[in-house]
Amino acid sequence: MSAALTALNATHAPATQSWVESANAVDTDFPIQNLPFGRFRHNALEPWQIGVAIGDRVLDLHATGLIDHNNMARLMAAPVEERRALRLAIWEGLRAGSALQKVWSDALLRQTEVELGLPYEVGDYTDFYTGIHHATTVGKLFRPDNPLLPNYKWVPIGYHGRASSIGASGQQFHRPRGQTLKPGASVPDFGPTARLDYELEMAAWVGMDNALGAPVSIADAEDHLFGLTLLNDWSARDVQAWEYQPLGPFLAKNFATTVSPWLVTMEALAPFRAAFVRSADDPQPMAYLDSAHNRSAGALDVQLEVWLQTPAMRAAGSAGERLSQSNLLRLLDTCAAGGPPHGERLQPAPRRCAGYRHLVRPGAGAGRLIARVDPRRQAAHHLAQWRGAHLLARWRHHHPARRLRGSRGAAHWFWRVPGHAAGSAVKESGHGTRLHHSPALDALHRTRPRGVEDAV
């Protein structure tokens, strides 16, 4: 891991103010210490342009003269030192008192006046199953006597996934359909899912690739990552329960995945680094999954939440209800553990962490479901607090206090009515810096009429 990724510099100073006034607000998602990258355009007829979020504005990076292109894949593939220098130049131009204020003012746009898209087009991704609390709890649902398989604590568990239905925050989709087997039935039915679920994940976006067959060591793995976004991997649990054996879910997970449009860079995350420590009772990482730097600073202290807002809540002026909380510190592995030891090619895209999901550019990615469950806590509100998905909230019928009412007033465990789900991530460093990930927000619509193909 490059020392530059964990080293602090002037851009991380918590006292720094910006001449963009909205970036100085206490509740802003995008202070000058954040500076996430994304893509924007004014309308669907225009090509995507590279922007940086600052307060409630977007800085057109090409208009500043700092780059001479709008190719996000090219920008993300730059070496760590070049990326670090670009961040410093952006910070210098946006800080209070900068000589560039008058010139750069013309490069600022209101976020509400532009369309935000995916950080880049995702062509590939790997999904990692690194949330041990989630894996244990789900395992108990299906294998009560053997929730964790023998390999789980030894090797990073991941699979190659589809990227065709990954969209940016704000995408809309219809309730998916598939085969389900009702309790006591011997013949499946086909129809809309009754158990639509969210999955709170973090996506680690690959920027720099490698030659096919050239291994990437854990010491170098993070140099290939550009940054992180929130990710919601929507799942149809009743469809999944019927189709997942022997090869895993198919239709249950291929209809919609949402990522936030703003990509928080690895450089911005430096103040939130933490030591990566495995429990003394667990197997320690094998040599190829271990490095001194990964042990000392491979983990990230990031708070995570999921909120639900139904149409009735929105009409009443309610921000919604929080469904779960967690922290990236609870992952069994770090994002660096997903590096290919045998030389798999890292195309720029995301890797999801369900844990981490690594997304690879043109594109790919990766993610991991993040949840924490302490079975010793019997109170329903304690158990509910750490669920990474509704599936976990139903474990052993706990969670009665968290049943929600939709627009029809009906209590439901899963998404039965149209609504919005949003994930959020907040990072607070020991010296006072506070960063936010923008939400990964989805809108669910009713199933299309019979005979009309569902939209993704």
Short mmCIF file of C-alpha atoms in Angstrom, two decimals:
data_model
loop_
_atom_site.label_atom_id
_atom_site.label_comp_id
_atom_site.label_asym_id
_atom_site.label_seq_id
_atom_site.Cartn_x
_atom_site.Cartn_y
_atom_site.Cartn_z
CA MET A 1 0.00 0.00 0.00
CA SER A 2 1.39 3.41 -0.94
CA ALA A 3 2.22 5.49 2.12
CA ALA A 4 0.71 8.46 0.24
CA LEU A 5 -2.77 6.98 0.67
CA THR A 6 -2.59 7.15 4.46
CA ALA A 7 -0.43 10.26 4.90
CA LEU A 8 -2.15 13.46 6.04
CA ASN A 9 -1.47 16.81 4.38
CA ALA A 10 -2.99 20.31 4.22
CA THR A 11 -6.11 19.06 2.39
CA HIS A 12 -7.21 17.17 5.51
CA ALA A 13 -6.97 20.12 7.94
CA PRO A 14 -10.38 20.34 9.68
CA ALA A 15 -10.19 24.12 10.16
CA THR A 16 -9.91 24.91 6.44
CA GLN A 17 -12.82 26.93 5.03
CA SER A 18 -13.85 27.38 1.39
CA TRP A 19 -14.94 30.49 -0.49
CA VAL A 20 -17.93 28.34 -1.57
CA GLU A 21 -20.11 29.25 1.41
CA SER A 22 -22.32 26.13 1.33
CA ALA A 23 -19.21 23.98 1.84
CA ASN A 24 -18.74 25.52 5.29
CA ALA A 25 -22.16 24.53 6.64
CA VAL A 26 -22.05 22.14 9.60
CA ASP A 27 -24.45 19.70 7.92
CA THR A 28 -22.95 19.74 4.42
CA ASP A 29 -22.15 16.43 2.77
CA PHE A 30 -19.27 17.98 0.85
CA PRO A 31 -16.85 20.16 2.84
CA ILE A 32 -13.52 21.10 1.30
CA GLN A 33 -11.91 18.14 3.09
CA ASN A 34 -14.02 15.70 1.00
CA LEU A 35 -13.78 16.72 -2.71
CA PRO A 36 -15.35 13.57 -4.25
CA PHE A 37 -15.31 13.00 -8.01
CA GLY A 38 -18.27 12.26 -10.25
CA ARG A 39 -19.78 12.83 -13.68
CA PHE A 40 -22.47 15.34 -14.64
CA ARG A 41 -24.25 16.75 -17.67
CA HIS A 42 -26.94 19.33 -18.35
CA ASN A 43 -29.16 17.04 -20.41
CA ALA A 44 -29.22 13.60 -22.06
CA LEU A 45 -27.91 15.02 -25.35
CA GLU A 46 -24.64 16.20 -23.82
CA PRO A 47 -21.58 14.04 -23.08
CA TRP A 48 -20.64 13.37 -19.45
CA GLN A 49 -18.18 15.78 -17.84
CA ILE A 50 -15.98 15.30 -14.76
CA GLY A 51 -16.96 17.25 -11.67
CA VAL A 52 -15.98 17.61 -8.02
CA ALA A 53 -18.62 18.16 -5.32
CA ILE A 54 -18.12 21.17 -3.06
CA GLY A 55 -20.99 22.20 -0.82
CA ASP A 56 -24.17 22.30 -2.93
CA ARG A 57 -22.18 22.96 -6.11
CA VAL A 58 -20.30 20.99 -8.78
CA LEU A 59 -16.90 22.20 -9.91
CA ASP A 60 -16.43 21.60 -13.65
CA LEU A 61 -12.90 20.22 -13.52
CA HIS A 62 -12.20 20.73 -17.24
CA ALA A 63 -13.27 24.38 -16.98
CA THR A 64 -10.67 24.97 -14.26
CA GLY A 65 -7.87 23.92 -16.61
CA LEU A 66 -6.63 21.22 -14.23
CA ILE A 67 -7.45 18.49 -16.77
CA ASP A 68 -7.59 18.55 -20.57
CA HIS A 69 -10.14 15.74 -21.02
CA ASN A 70 -13.39 14.35 -19.58
CA ASN A 71 -12.34 10.70 -19.48
CA MET A 72 -12.97 9.48 -15.94
CA ALA A 73 -11.30 6.14 -16.60
CA ARG A 74 -8.10 7.95 -17.61
CA LEU A 75 -8.21 10.17 -14.52
CA MET A 76 -8.79 7.24 -12.18
CA ALA A 77 -5.93 5.25 -13.69
CA ALA A 78 -3.36 7.89 -12.77
CA PRO A 79 -0.62 6.93 -10.28
CA VAL A 80 -1.23 7.73 -6.62
CA GLU A 81 1.14 10.71 -6.56
CA GLU A 82 -0.61 12.32 -9.56
CA ARG A 83 -4.00 11.83 -7.93
CA ARG A 84 -2.67 13.32 -4.71
CA ALA A 85 -1.28 16.34 -6.59
CA LEU A 86 -4.63 16.89 -8.35
CA ARG A 87 -6.49 16.81 -5.02
CA LEU A 88 -4.08 19.39 -3.61
CA ALA A 89 -4.55 21.66 -6.65
CA ILE A 90 -8.35 21.49 -6.32
CA TRP A 91 -8.10 22.22 -2.59
CA GLU A 92 -5.80 25.21 -3.24
CA GLY A 93 -8.28 26.66 -5.72
CA LEU A 94 -11.32 26.24 -3.47
CA ARG A 95 -9.94 27.25 -0.09
CA ALA A 96 -10.89 30.62 1.39
CA GLY A 97 -8.58 33.38 0.16
CA SER A 98 -7.54 31.53 -3.01
CA ALA A 99 -6.37 33.75 -5.89
CA LEU A 100 -8.37 31.48 -8.22
CA GLN A 101 -11.77 32.36 -6.73
CA LYS A 102 -12.74 34.87 -9.41
CA VAL A 103 -11.73 32.57 -12.28
CA TRP A 104 -13.16 29.36 -10.81
CA SER A 105 -16.50 30.96 -9.88
CA ASP A 106 -17.53 30.53 -13.51
CA ALA A 107 -16.76 26.80 -13.29
CA LEU A 108 -19.28 26.22 -10.48
CA LEU A 109 -22.74 24.77 -11.14
CA ARG A 110 -25.63 24.04 -8.80
CA GLN A 111 -25.99 20.30 -8.17
CA THR A 112 -29.76 20.68 -8.52
CA GLU A 113 -29.34 22.00 -12.07
CA VAL A 114 -27.36 19.08 -13.50
CA GLU A 115 -27.87 15.34 -13.96
CA LEU A 116 -25.49 13.14 -11.98
CA GLY A 117 -24.56 9.72 -13.38
CA LEU A 118 -22.39 6.75 -12.53
CA PRO A 119 -18.79 7.69 -11.74
CA TYR A 120 -18.03 5.70 -14.91
CA GLU A 121 -19.72 2.99 -16.95
CA VAL A 122 -19.40 -0.27 -15.04
CA GLY A 123 -18.56 -3.27 -17.20
CA ASP A 124 -17.62 -5.78 -14.53
CA TYR A 125 -17.60 -6.33 -10.80
CA THR A 126 -16.74 -8.78 -8.04
CA ASP A 127 -18.99 -9.17 -5.01
CA PHE A 128 -17.28 -10.08 -1.72
CA TYR A 129 -19.05 -11.65 1.24
CA THR A 130 -16.95 -10.18 4.01
CA GLY A 131 -19.51 -9.09 6.61
CA ILE A 132 -19.03 -11.90 9.11
CA HIS A 133 -22.03 -10.97 11.27
CA HIS A 134 -24.24 -10.99 8.20
CA ALA A 135 -22.76 -14.28 6.97
CA THR A 136 -23.27 -15.90 10.37
CA THR A 137 -26.86 -14.76 10.75
CA VAL A 138 -27.90 -15.69 7.22
CA GLY A 139 -26.09 -19.00 7.63
CA LYS A 140 -28.22 -19.75 10.68
CA LEU A 141 -31.35 -19.20 8.60
CA PHE A 142 -30.33 -21.87 6.10
CA ARG A 143 -27.86 -24.03 8.07
CA PRO A 144 -28.65 -23.68 11.82
CA ASP A 145 -26.03 -26.26 12.83
CA ASN A 146 -23.30 -25.01 10.47
CA PRO A 147 -23.79 -21.30 9.69
CA LEU A 148 -20.22 -20.60 8.50
CA LEU A 149 -18.61 -22.99 6.03
CA PRO A 150 -15.00 -24.09 6.77
CA ASN A 151 -13.43 -21.77 4.17
CA TYR A 152 -15.12 -18.55 5.28
CA LYS A 153 -12.49 -17.28 7.73
CA TRP A 154 -9.58 -18.35 5.54
CA VAL A 155 -10.20 -17.07 2.02
CA PRO A 156 -11.97 -13.91 0.78
CA ILE A 157 -15.34 -15.17 -0.50
CA GLY A 158 -16.47 -13.49 -3.71
CA TYR A 159 -18.17 -14.07 -7.01
CA HIS A 160 -18.27 -12.45 -10.40
CA GLY A 161 -21.51 -10.52 -11.00
CA ARG A 162 -23.47 -8.70 -13.69
CA ALA A 163 -23.12 -4.96 -14.17
CA SER A 164 -25.85 -4.22 -16.74
CA SER A 165 -28.40 -2.97 -14.20
CA ILE A 166 -26.12 -0.86 -12.00
CA GLY A 167 -27.44 2.70 -11.88
CA ALA A 168 -26.71 5.97 -10.14
CA SER A 169 -28.66 7.21 -7.15
CA GLY A 170 -32.14 8.27 -8.17
CA GLN A 171 -32.81 5.40 -10.56
CA GLN A 172 -36.32 3.98 -10.65
CA PHE A 173 -37.29 0.36 -11.20
CA HIS A 174 -40.33 -1.89 -11.16
CA ARG A 175 -40.93 -4.70 -8.72
CA PRO A 176 -39.12 -7.78 -10.11
CA ARG A 177 -40.81 -11.09 -10.92
CA GLY A 178 -39.66 -14.68 -10.74
CA GLN A 179 -40.45 -18.14 -9.50
CA THR A 180 -41.22 -18.67 -5.82
CA LEU A 181 -42.17 -21.72 -3.77
CA LYS A 182 -44.77 -21.03 -1.13
CA PRO A 183 -44.57 -22.91 2.21
CA GLY A 184 -46.05 -26.39 1.90
CA ALA A 185 -46.25 -26.20 -1.91
CA SER A 186 -44.56 -28.67 -4.26
CA VAL A 187 -44.96 -26.61 -7.46
CA PRO A 188 -43.57 -23.05 -7.80
CA ASP A 189 -45.55 -19.97 -8.84
CA PHE A 190 -44.42 -17.12 -11.10
CA GLY A 191 -45.17 -13.54 -10.17
CA PRO A 192 -43.93 -10.35 -8.49
CA THR A 193 -41.72 -10.71 -5.44
CA ALA A 194 -43.34 -10.20 -2.05
CA ARG A 195 -39.98 -9.93 -0.28
CA LEU A 196 -38.00 -7.14 -1.88
CA ASP A 197 -34.96 -6.36 0.27
CA TYR A 198 -32.09 -3.91 0.43
CA GLU A 199 -28.41 -4.69 1.04
CA LEU A 200 -26.15 -2.07 2.58
CA GLU A 201 -22.76 -2.34 0.85
CA MET A 202 -19.70 -0.29 0.06
CA ALA A 203 -18.22 -0.25 -3.45
CA ALA A 204 -14.46 0.04 -3.92
CA TRP A 205 -13.76 1.43 -7.40
CA VAL A 206 -10.74 0.15 -9.30
CA GLY A 207 -8.80 2.81 -11.19
CA MET A 208 -5.42 1.40 -12.20
CA ASP A 209 -5.43 -1.95 -14.00
CA ASN A 210 -2.77 -4.65 -14.31
CA ALA A 211 -1.56 -6.97 -17.04
CA LEU A 212 -3.31 -10.32 -17.27
CA GLY A 213 -1.24 -12.84 -15.29
CA ALA A 214 0.56 -10.16 -13.25
CA PRO A 215 -0.36 -10.69 -9.57
CA VAL A 216 -1.25 -7.70 -7.39
CA SER A 217 0.11 -8.11 -3.87
CA ILE A 218 -1.82 -6.94 -0.84
CA ALA A 219 0.92 -4.37 -0.26
CA ASP A 220 0.13 -2.80 -3.67
CA ALA A 221 -3.60 -3.51 -3.93
CA GLU A 222 -4.88 -0.18 -2.65
CA ASP A 223 -2.79 1.72 -5.19
CA HIS A 224 -5.21 0.26 -7.75
CA LEU A 225 -8.28 1.61 -5.93
CA PHE A 226 -9.50 5.14 -6.66
CA GLY A 227 -12.16 5.44 -3.98
CA LEU A 228 -15.41 4.28 -2.37
CA THR A 229 -19.14 4.80 -2.84
CA LEU A 230 -22.21 3.46 -1.10
CA LEU A 231 -24.01 0.64 -2.87
CA ASN A 232 -27.47 -0.90 -2.49
CA ASP A 233 -27.84 -4.36 -4.02
CA TRP A 234 -31.60 -4.90 -4.21
CA SER A 235 -32.67 -8.51 -3.69
CA ALA A 236 -35.88 -10.51 -4.15
CA ARG A 237 -35.60 -12.87 -1.16
CA ASP A 238 -38.47 -15.22 -2.03
CA VAL A 239 -37.12 -15.67 -5.56
CA GLN A 240 -33.61 -16.12 -4.14
CA ALA A 241 -34.71 -18.85 -1.71
CA TRP A 242 -36.05 -20.97 -4.60
CA GLU A 243 -33.36 -20.43 -7.23
CA TYR A 244 -30.09 -20.01 -5.30
CA GLN A 245 -29.04 -23.69 -5.30
CA PRO A 246 -26.67 -24.88 -6.64
CA LEU A 247 -25.04 -21.84 -8.26
CA GLY A 248 -26.44 -18.90 -6.32
CA PRO A 249 -29.11 -16.26 -7.06
CA PHE A 250 -29.88 -15.13 -10.61
CA LEU A 251 -33.17 -13.26 -11.20
CA ALA A 252 -33.28 -12.45 -7.49
CA LYS A 253 -30.38 -10.02 -7.84
CA ASN A 254 -30.06 -8.95 -11.47
CA PHE A 255 -32.75 -6.26 -11.70
CA ALA A 256 -31.29 -3.24 -9.86
CA THR A 257 -28.15 -2.16 -8.02
CA THR A 258 -27.65 1.47 -7.02
CA VAL A 259 -24.47 3.40 -6.26
CA SER A 260 -24.07 6.98 -5.11
CA PRO A 261 -22.78 9.29 -7.87
CA TRP A 262 -19.96 10.86 -5.85
CA LEU A 263 -16.78 8.84 -5.45
CA VAL A 264 -14.88 9.59 -2.24
CA THR A 265 -11.19 9.14 -2.97
CA MET A 266 -8.78 6.96 -1.02
CA GLU A 267 -6.73 10.10 -0.35
CA ALA A 268 -9.72 11.80 1.33
CA LEU A 269 -10.14 8.77 3.59
CA ALA A 270 -6.67 9.06 5.14
CA PRO A 271 -7.90 10.55 8.47
CA PHE A 272 -10.31 7.64 8.92
CA ARG A 273 -7.78 4.84 8.75
CA ALA A 274 -7.67 2.30 11.56
CA ALA A 275 -5.72 -0.81 12.45
CA PHE A 276 -7.01 -4.06 11.00
CA VAL A 277 -7.20 -6.68 13.76
CA ARG A 278 -8.59 -10.20 13.59
CA SER A 279 -9.92 -11.77 16.76
CA ALA A 280 -7.36 -13.98 18.49
CA ASP A 281 -9.92 -16.79 18.29
CA ASP A 282 -10.05 -16.61 14.48
CA PRO A 283 -7.48 -17.82 11.91
CA GLN A 284 -5.02 -15.05 11.12
CA PRO A 285 -4.62 -14.00 7.44
CA MET A 286 -2.28 -16.14 5.38
CA ALA A 287 0.97 -14.50 4.25
CA TYR A 288 -0.36 -13.41 0.84
CA LEU A 289 -3.31 -11.68 2.57
CA ASP A 290 -1.15 -9.92 5.14
CA SER A 291 1.18 -6.93 5.23
CA ALA A 292 2.48 -4.62 7.93
CA HIS A 293 0.70 -1.63 6.41
CA ASN A 294 -2.59 -3.50 6.09
CA ARG A 295 -2.39 -4.44 9.77
CA SER A 296 -1.58 -0.90 10.91
CA ALA A 297 -3.92 1.11 8.65
CA GLY A 298 -5.91 -1.19 6.36
CA ALA A 299 -9.30 -0.72 8.04
CA LEU A 300 -11.66 2.27 7.75
CA ASP A 301 -13.76 3.76 10.54
CA VAL A 302 -16.93 4.67 8.62
CA GLN A 303 -20.40 4.80 10.16
CA LEU A 304 -23.22 3.46 7.95
CA GLU A 305 -27.02 3.80 8.06
CA VAL A 306 -30.06 2.79 6.01
CA TRP A 307 -33.30 4.80 5.94
CA LEU A 308 -36.73 4.08 4.45
CA GLN A 309 -39.19 6.72 3.26
CA THR A 310 -42.64 5.71 1.99
CA PRO A 311 -44.94 8.04 0.01
CA ALA A 312 -47.06 8.54 3.15
CA MET A 313 -43.98 9.56 5.14
CA ARG A 314 -42.90 11.94 2.40
CA ALA A 315 -46.38 13.51 2.19
CA ALA A 316 -46.33 14.02 5.94
CA GLY A 317 -42.97 15.78 5.75
CA SER A 318 -41.12 12.93 7.48
CA ALA A 319 -37.52 12.20 6.54
CA GLY A 320 -38.26 8.51 7.02
CA GLU A 321 -37.21 5.87 9.50
CA ARG A 322 -33.76 4.49 10.14
CA LEU A 323 -33.63 0.76 9.57
CA SER A 324 -30.05 -0.09 10.48
CA GLN A 325 -26.60 1.10 11.51
CA SER A 326 -23.16 -0.41 11.14
CA ASN A 327 -19.47 0.39 10.61
CA LEU A 328 -16.84 -0.76 8.11
CA LEU A 329 -14.65 -1.80 11.04
CA ARG A 330 -16.86 -4.88 11.39
CA LEU A 331 -15.68 -6.44 8.13
CA LEU A 332 -13.67 -9.65 8.25
CA ASP A 333 -11.24 -8.36 5.58
CA THR A 334 -10.06 -5.02 4.18
CA CYS A 335 -10.56 -3.81 0.63
CA ALA A 336 -6.94 -4.67 -0.12
CA ALA A 337 -7.65 -8.37 0.46
CA GLY A 338 -9.49 -8.56 -2.87
CA GLY A 339 -6.33 -8.17 -4.96
CA PRO A 340 -5.80 -11.00 -7.48
CA PRO A 341 -2.90 -13.21 -6.28
CA HIS A 342 -2.84 -15.14 -9.57
CA GLY A 343 -3.02 -12.19 -11.96
CA GLU A 344 -6.73 -11.76 -12.73
CA ARG A 345 -7.01 -8.55 -14.72
CA LEU A 346 -8.33 -5.59 -12.74
CA GLN A 347 -10.31 -3.63 -15.28
CA PRO A 348 -11.29 -0.23 -13.95
CA ALA A 349 -14.70 -0.67 -12.28
CA PRO A 350 -16.10 -1.42 -8.79
CA ARG A 351 -15.60 -4.23 -6.30
CA ARG A 352 -18.40 -4.50 -3.80
CA CYS A 353 -17.89 -5.12 -0.15
CA ALA A 354 -20.68 -6.89 1.63
CA GLY A 355 -18.27 -6.05 2.68
CA TYR A 356 -16.63 -4.51 -0.33
CA ARG A 357 -17.71 -4.64 -3.92
CA HIS A 358 -14.87 -3.94 -6.33
CA LEU A 359 -16.16 -2.18 -9.42
CA VAL A 360 -13.93 -2.20 -12.43
CA ARG A 361 -13.95 0.61 -14.92
CA PRO A 362 -15.29 0.29 -18.43
CA GLY A 363 -16.38 -1.06 -16.02
CA ALA A 364 -16.17 -3.32 -13.04
CA GLY A 365 -16.80 -3.26 -9.26
CA ALA A 366 -17.00 -5.07 -5.89
CA GLY A 367 -19.11 -4.94 -2.73
CA ARG A 368 -19.84 -6.49 0.66
CA LEU A 369 -22.93 -6.64 2.82
CA ILE A 370 -22.27 -5.04 6.16
CA ALA A 371 -24.18 -5.99 9.29
CA ARG A 372 -23.56 -6.63 12.94
CA VAL A 373 -25.62 -8.90 15.14
CA ASP A 374 -24.94 -9.65 18.79
CA PRO A 375 -27.13 -12.66 19.71
CA ARG A 376 -26.53 -11.92 23.39
CA ARG A 377 -28.69 -8.82 23.09
CA GLN A 378 -32.26 -10.02 23.31
CA ALA A 379 -34.02 -6.64 23.13
CA ALA A 380 -35.58 -6.23 19.71
CA HIS A 381 -34.42 -2.65 19.22
CA HIS A 382 -30.81 -3.65 19.88
CA LEU A 383 -30.96 -6.53 17.43
CA ALA A 384 -32.65 -4.41 14.80
CA GLN A 385 -30.06 -1.70 15.00
CA TRP A 386 -27.33 -3.52 13.10
CA ARG A 387 -29.13 -5.22 10.22
CA GLY A 388 -27.61 -4.85 6.78
CA ALA A 389 -30.81 -6.15 5.18
CA HIS A 390 -34.47 -6.84 6.04
CA LEU A 391 -33.67 -10.57 5.79
CA LEU A 392 -31.56 -10.26 8.94
CA ALA A 393 -34.24 -8.31 10.76
CA ARG A 394 -36.60 -11.28 10.46
CA TRP A 395 -34.10 -13.71 11.99
CA ARG A 396 -35.95 -15.72 14.64
CA HIS A 397 -38.82 -13.22 14.39
CA HIS A 398 -36.97 -10.45 16.23
CA HIS A 399 -37.45 -6.84 15.20
CA PRO A 400 -41.16 -6.32 16.10
CA ALA A 401 -40.50 -2.73 17.09
CA ARG A 402 -39.17 -1.90 13.63
CA ARG A 403 -42.10 -3.00 11.49
CA LEU A 404 -42.95 -0.09 9.22
CA ARG A 405 -46.19 1.18 7.80
CA GLY A 406 -46.47 2.00 4.12
CA SER A 407 -48.75 4.28 2.13
CA ARG A 408 -51.69 1.93 2.68
CA GLY A 409 -51.10 1.74 6.42
CA ALA A 410 -50.09 -1.94 6.22
CA ALA A 411 -47.19 -3.13 8.34
CA HIS A 412 -44.53 -4.93 6.30
CA TRP A 413 -41.15 -6.61 6.75
CA PHE A 414 -40.10 -6.19 3.13
CA TRP A 415 -40.86 -3.57 0.46
CA ARG A 416 -44.54 -4.23 -0.35
CA VAL A 417 -45.45 -0.70 -1.46
CA PRO A 418 -43.63 1.97 -3.50
CA GLY A 419 -41.01 3.85 -1.53
CA HIS A 420 -37.46 5.15 -1.36
CA ALA A 421 -34.46 3.58 0.36
CA ALA A 422 -31.32 5.55 1.07
CA GLY A 423 -27.96 4.55 2.53
CA SER A 424 -25.64 7.04 4.17
CA ALA A 425 -22.06 6.95 5.35
CA VAL A 426 -20.46 9.37 7.78
CA LYS A 427 -16.79 9.51 8.66
CA GLU A 428 -15.50 11.42 11.66
CA SER A 429 -11.78 11.49 12.31
CA GLY A 430 -10.10 11.88 15.67
CA HIS A 431 -9.03 15.42 14.83
CA GLY A 432 -12.49 16.67 13.92
CA THR A 433 -12.83 16.17 10.16
CA ARG A 434 -16.28 14.98 9.09
CA LEU A 435 -17.02 13.57 5.62
CA HIS A 436 -20.17 12.19 4.06
CA HIS A 437 -20.88 9.82 1.20
CA SER A 438 -23.85 10.98 -0.85
CA PRO A 439 -26.86 8.65 -0.50
CA ALA A 440 -27.49 5.66 -2.74
CA LEU A 441 -31.18 6.40 -3.27
CA ASP A 442 -33.68 4.23 -5.18
CA ALA A 443 -37.36 4.57 -6.02
CA LEU A 444 -39.46 1.41 -6.21
CA HIS A 445 -42.49 1.34 -8.51
CA ARG A 446 -45.29 -1.18 -8.72
CA THR A 447 -44.97 -4.23 -10.96
CA ARG A 448 -45.75 -3.55 -14.60
CA PRO A 449 -49.02 -4.99 -15.95
CA ARG A 450 -48.91 -8.67 -16.85
CA GLY A 451 -47.52 -9.12 -20.35
CA VAL A 452 -45.30 -6.04 -20.18
CA GLU A 453 -41.62 -6.67 -19.53
CA ASP A 454 -40.33 -5.12 -16.33
CA ALA A 455 -38.02 -2.15 -16.74
CA VAL A 456 -34.63 -2.10 -15.06
#
